[in-house]
Amino acid sequence: MPALFAFLHHLAFLALAVTLTVQLVVLGQPLTVQSARKLGIVDRIVGASAVALLIVGLLRVYHFEKGADYYFHNAAFHAKLALFALAASLSAIPTLQFLAWRREIARGQQPQLPERRRRWLRIIVHTELTALVGMALCGALMAKGIGYFG
């Protein structure tokens, strides 16, 4: 069972990384009704992947791996959680933007996205992806016992 949950955890992480990359690419292209619709769909997958990553990760911490005591006494784990919280918090900004477009998209109208706002959204998604890289590093450190202070 631990191997299954490790696989699910990695799969959710991969899905999150891929969907954030898709967001970044689409935000780098001219906005159309179709691309705005795609961003909304991809954003829902980003959210579902993040929720799955968190739930499976917590199940691993409490039931399938070294135990909560080990993880909560590991600085790399705390850093990993902080990076996840950062990425999750930042993801609210693009999500709110994509949700604001729903009515226009439903009417077949191209949403407006000023260039400055588009660049800001891309910076946010870049930051989320960078946080994911940091999370991967923290996971590798944890697996080797680095950061344990218990």
PDB file of C-alpha atoms in Angstrom:
ATOM      1  CA  MET A   1       0.000   0.000   0.000  1.00  0.00           C
ATOM      2  CA  PRO A   2       2.803   2.535   0.709  1.00  0.00           C
ATOM      3  CA  ALA A   3       4.100   2.095  -2.847  1.00  0.00           C
ATOM      4  CA  LEU A   4       0.649   2.851  -4.271  1.00  0.00           C
ATOM      5  CA  PHE A   5       0.391   6.060  -2.265  1.00  0.00           C
ATOM      6  CA  ALA A   6       3.934   7.063  -3.229  1.00  0.00           C
ATOM      7  CA  PHE A   7       2.940   6.557  -6.876  1.00  0.00           C
ATOM      8  CA  LEU A   8      -0.263   8.590  -6.437  1.00  0.00           C
ATOM      9  CA  HIS A   9       1.705  11.361  -4.721  1.00  0.00           C
ATOM     10  CA  HIS A  10       4.200  11.508  -7.578  1.00  0.00           C
ATOM     11  CA  LEU A  11       1.411  11.369 -10.160  1.00  0.00           C
ATOM     12  CA  ALA A  12      -0.407  14.310  -8.540  1.00  0.00           C
ATOM     13  CA  PHE A  13       2.866  16.264  -8.423  1.00  0.00           C
ATOM     14  CA  LEU A  14       3.503  15.545 -12.093  1.00  0.00           C
ATOM     15  CA  ALA A  15      -0.058  16.534 -13.043  1.00  0.00           C
ATOM     16  CA  LEU A  16       0.354  19.789 -11.142  1.00  0.00           C
ATOM     17  CA  ALA A  17       3.664  20.569 -12.824  1.00  0.00           C
ATOM     18  CA  VAL A  18       2.325  19.757 -16.300  1.00  0.00           C
ATOM     19  CA  THR A  19      -0.874  21.765 -15.927  1.00  0.00           C
ATOM     20  CA  LEU A  20       0.989  24.791 -14.553  1.00  0.00           C
ATOM     21  CA  THR A  21       3.325  24.548 -17.536  1.00  0.00           C
ATOM     22  CA  VAL A  22       0.316  24.484 -19.879  1.00  0.00           C
ATOM     23  CA  GLN A  23      -1.024  27.607 -18.149  1.00  0.00           C
ATOM     24  CA  LEU A  24       2.321  29.323 -18.634  1.00  0.00           C
ATOM     25  CA  VAL A  25       2.447  28.439 -22.329  1.00  0.00           C
ATOM     26  CA  VAL A  26      -1.150  29.473 -23.031  1.00  0.00           C
ATOM     27  CA  LEU A  27      -0.665  32.759 -21.154  1.00  0.00           C
ATOM     28  CA  GLY A  28       2.285  33.438 -23.451  1.00  0.00           C
ATOM     29  CA  GLN A  29       0.057  33.323 -26.536  1.00  0.00           C
ATOM     30  CA  PRO A  30      -2.550  35.825 -27.752  1.00  0.00           C
ATOM     31  CA  LEU A  31      -5.776  35.431 -25.782  1.00  0.00           C
ATOM     32  CA  THR A  32      -8.758  34.043 -27.685  1.00  0.00           C
ATOM     33  CA  VAL A  33     -12.093  32.659 -26.566  1.00  0.00           C
ATOM     34  CA  GLN A  34     -10.682  29.148 -27.050  1.00  0.00           C
ATOM     35  CA  SER A  35      -7.484  29.803 -25.100  1.00  0.00           C
ATOM     36  CA  ALA A  36      -9.446  31.505 -22.294  1.00  0.00           C
ATOM     37  CA  ARG A  37     -11.722  28.452 -22.129  1.00  0.00           C
ATOM     38  CA  LYS A  38      -8.645  26.200 -22.071  1.00  0.00           C
ATOM     39  CA  LEU A  39      -7.138  28.219 -19.203  1.00  0.00           C
ATOM     40  CA  GLY A  40     -10.310  27.711 -17.173  1.00  0.00           C
ATOM     41  CA  ILE A  41     -10.275  23.965 -17.744  1.00  0.00           C
ATOM     42  CA  VAL A  42      -6.556  23.650 -17.017  1.00  0.00           C
ATOM     43  CA  ASP A  43      -6.970  25.741 -13.873  1.00  0.00           C
ATOM     44  CA  ARG A  44      -9.556  23.289 -12.538  1.00  0.00           C
ATOM     45  CA  ILE A  45      -7.082  20.469 -13.145  1.00  0.00           C
ATOM     46  CA  VAL A  46      -4.394  22.503 -11.338  1.00  0.00           C
ATOM     47  CA  GLY A  47      -6.726  22.785  -8.346  1.00  0.00           C
ATOM     48  CA  ALA A  48      -7.688  19.116  -8.372  1.00  0.00           C
ATOM     49  CA  SER A  49      -4.027  18.091  -8.673  1.00  0.00           C
ATOM     50  CA  ALA A  50      -3.040  20.322  -5.761  1.00  0.00           C
ATOM     51  CA  VAL A  51      -5.832  18.927  -3.574  1.00  0.00           C
ATOM     52  CA  ALA A  52      -4.861  15.355  -4.501  1.00  0.00           C
ATOM     53  CA  LEU A  53      -1.200  16.128  -3.786  1.00  0.00           C
ATOM     54  CA  LEU A  54      -2.047  17.490  -0.345  1.00  0.00           C
ATOM     55  CA  ILE A  55      -4.456  14.703   0.627  1.00  0.00           C
ATOM     56  CA  VAL A  56      -2.222  11.874  -0.564  1.00  0.00           C
ATOM     57  CA  GLY A  57       0.799  13.575   1.001  1.00  0.00           C
ATOM     58  CA  LEU A  58      -0.922  13.844   4.368  1.00  0.00           C
ATOM     59  CA  LEU A  59      -2.056  10.218   4.152  1.00  0.00           C
ATOM     60  CA  ARG A  60       1.569   9.248   3.540  1.00  0.00           C
ATOM     61  CA  VAL A  61       2.718  11.328   6.515  1.00  0.00           C
ATOM     62  CA  TYR A  62       0.176   9.887   8.937  1.00  0.00           C
ATOM     63  CA  HIS A  63      -0.301   6.321   7.670  1.00  0.00           C
ATOM     64  CA  PHE A  64       2.174   5.026   5.105  1.00  0.00           C
ATOM     65  CA  GLU A  65       5.695   6.277   5.644  1.00  0.00           C
ATOM     66  CA  LYS A  66       8.005   7.155   8.525  1.00  0.00           C
ATOM     67  CA  GLY A  67       5.255   8.641  10.679  1.00  0.00           C
ATOM     68  CA  ALA A  68       4.140  12.138  11.548  1.00  0.00           C
ATOM     69  CA  ASP A  69       6.746  12.484  14.298  1.00  0.00           C
ATOM     70  CA  TYR A  70       9.551  12.089  11.779  1.00  0.00           C
ATOM     71  CA  TYR A  71       8.086  14.558   9.297  1.00  0.00           C
ATOM     72  CA  PHE A  72       7.126  17.213  11.820  1.00  0.00           C
ATOM     73  CA  HIS A  73      10.697  17.098  13.158  1.00  0.00           C
ATOM     74  CA  ASN A  74      12.212  17.651   9.737  1.00  0.00           C
ATOM     75  CA  ALA A  75      13.094  21.156   8.498  1.00  0.00           C
ATOM     76  CA  ALA A  76      12.833  20.037   4.858  1.00  0.00           C
ATOM     77  CA  PHE A  77       9.238  18.954   5.491  1.00  0.00           C
ATOM     78  CA  HIS A  78       8.415  22.359   6.978  1.00  0.00           C
ATOM     79  CA  ALA A  79      10.020  24.035   3.960  1.00  0.00           C
ATOM     80  CA  LYS A  80       8.048  21.758   1.620  1.00  0.00           C
ATOM     81  CA  LEU A  81       4.785  22.690   3.337  1.00  0.00           C
ATOM     82  CA  ALA A  82       5.684  26.395   3.211  1.00  0.00           C
ATOM     83  CA  LEU A  83       6.421  26.169  -0.514  1.00  0.00           C
ATOM     84  CA  PHE A  84       3.132  24.344  -1.074  1.00  0.00           C
ATOM     85  CA  ALA A  85       1.279  27.045   0.873  1.00  0.00           C
ATOM     86  CA  LEU A  86       3.021  29.737  -1.179  1.00  0.00           C
ATOM     87  CA  ALA A  87       2.104  28.090  -4.489  1.00  0.00           C
ATOM     88  CA  ALA A  88      -1.471  27.443  -3.349  1.00  0.00           C
ATOM     89  CA  SER A  89      -1.906  31.034  -2.216  1.00  0.00           C
ATOM     90  CA  LEU A  90      -0.487  32.432  -5.436  1.00  0.00           C
ATOM     91  CA  SER A  91      -2.700  30.166  -7.535  1.00  0.00           C
ATOM     92  CA  ALA A  92      -5.758  32.033  -6.283  1.00  0.00           C
ATOM     93  CA  ILE A  93      -4.793  35.055  -8.412  1.00  0.00           C
ATOM     94  CA  PRO A  94      -4.934  33.327 -11.828  1.00  0.00           C
ATOM     95  CA  THR A  95      -7.992  31.351 -10.699  1.00  0.00           C
ATOM     96  CA  LEU A  96      -9.887  34.538  -9.876  1.00  0.00           C
ATOM     97  CA  GLN A  97      -8.901  35.996 -13.246  1.00  0.00           C
ATOM     98  CA  PHE A  98     -10.104  32.921 -15.133  1.00  0.00           C
ATOM     99  CA  LEU A  99     -13.361  32.821 -13.158  1.00  0.00           C
ATOM    100  CA  ALA A 100     -13.979  36.477 -13.999  1.00  0.00           C
ATOM    101  CA  TRP A 101     -14.003  35.545 -17.686  1.00  0.00           C
ATOM    102  CA  ARG A 102     -16.800  32.961 -17.424  1.00  0.00           C
ATOM    103  CA  ARG A 103     -19.651  35.200 -18.600  1.00  0.00           C
ATOM    104  CA  GLU A 104     -17.711  36.565 -21.559  1.00  0.00           C
ATOM    105  CA  ILE A 105     -16.607  33.083 -22.602  1.00  0.00           C
ATOM    106  CA  ALA A 106     -20.179  31.762 -22.293  1.00  0.00           C
ATOM    107  CA  ARG A 107     -21.296  34.527 -24.698  1.00  0.00           C
ATOM    108  CA  GLY A 108     -18.486  33.660 -27.096  1.00  0.00           C
ATOM    109  CA  GLN A 109     -16.700  36.941 -26.401  1.00  0.00           C
ATOM    110  CA  GLN A 110     -12.957  37.253 -26.058  1.00  0.00           C
ATOM    111  CA  PRO A 111     -12.046  38.297 -22.513  1.00  0.00           C
ATOM    112  CA  GLN A 112      -9.846  41.325 -22.048  1.00  0.00           C
ATOM    113  CA  LEU A 113      -6.378  40.781 -20.633  1.00  0.00           C
ATOM    114  CA  PRO A 114      -4.160  43.853 -20.566  1.00  0.00           C
ATOM    115  CA  GLU A 115      -0.507  43.105 -21.362  1.00  0.00           C
ATOM    116  CA  ARG A 116       0.664  44.159 -17.917  1.00  0.00           C
ATOM    117  CA  ARG A 117      -1.835  41.786 -16.252  1.00  0.00           C
ATOM    118  CA  ARG A 118      -0.837  38.937 -18.606  1.00  0.00           C
ATOM    119  CA  ARG A 119       2.832  39.408 -17.683  1.00  0.00           C
ATOM    120  CA  TRP A 120       1.914  39.463 -13.983  1.00  0.00           C
ATOM    121  CA  LEU A 121      -0.055  36.209 -14.337  1.00  0.00           C
ATOM    122  CA  ARG A 122       2.926  34.600 -16.077  1.00  0.00           C
ATOM    123  CA  ILE A 123       5.238  35.702 -13.247  1.00  0.00           C
ATOM    124  CA  ILE A 124       2.847  34.143 -10.744  1.00  0.00           C
ATOM    125  CA  VAL A 125       2.738  30.829 -12.625  1.00  0.00           C
ATOM    126  CA  HIS A 126       6.548  30.894 -12.966  1.00  0.00           C
ATOM    127  CA  THR A 127       6.764  31.385  -9.202  1.00  0.00           C
ATOM    128  CA  GLU A 128       4.393  28.472  -8.599  1.00  0.00           C
ATOM    129  CA  LEU A 129       6.557  26.248 -10.810  1.00  0.00           C
ATOM    130  CA  THR A 130       9.676  27.388  -8.971  1.00  0.00           C
ATOM    131  CA  ALA A 131       8.002  26.497  -5.680  1.00  0.00           C
ATOM    132  CA  LEU A 132       7.325  23.009  -7.101  1.00  0.00           C
ATOM    133  CA  VAL A 133      11.021  22.595  -7.897  1.00  0.00           C
ATOM    134  CA  GLY A 134      11.799  23.552  -4.315  1.00  0.00           C
ATOM    135  CA  MET A 135       9.228  21.037  -3.091  1.00  0.00           C
ATOM    136  CA  ALA A 136      10.908  18.293  -5.120  1.00  0.00           C
ATOM    137  CA  LEU A 137      14.259  19.212  -3.565  1.00  0.00           C
ATOM    138  CA  CYS A 138      12.732  19.115  -0.090  1.00  0.00           C
ATOM    139  CA  GLY A 139      11.233  15.700  -0.814  1.00  0.00           C
ATOM    140  CA  ALA A 140      14.646  14.363  -1.829  1.00  0.00           C
ATOM    141  CA  LEU A 141      16.225  15.817   1.306  1.00  0.00           C
ATOM    142  CA  MET A 142      13.527  14.273   3.502  1.00  0.00           C
ATOM    143  CA  ALA A 143      13.965  10.866   1.870  1.00  0.00           C
ATOM    144  CA  LYS A 144      17.661  10.952   2.835  1.00  0.00           C
ATOM    145  CA  GLY A 145      16.982  12.115   6.396  1.00  0.00           C
ATOM    146  CA  ILE A 146      18.451  15.560   5.816  1.00  0.00           C
ATOM    147  CA  GLY A 147      16.794  18.212   7.950  1.00  0.00           C
ATOM    148  CA  TYR A 148      15.711  15.904  10.748  1.00  0.00           C
ATOM    149  CA  PHE A 149      16.105  17.584  14.127  1.00  0.00           C
ATOM    150  CA  GLY A 150      14.386  15.120  16.443  1.00  0.00           C
TER     151      GLY A 150
END
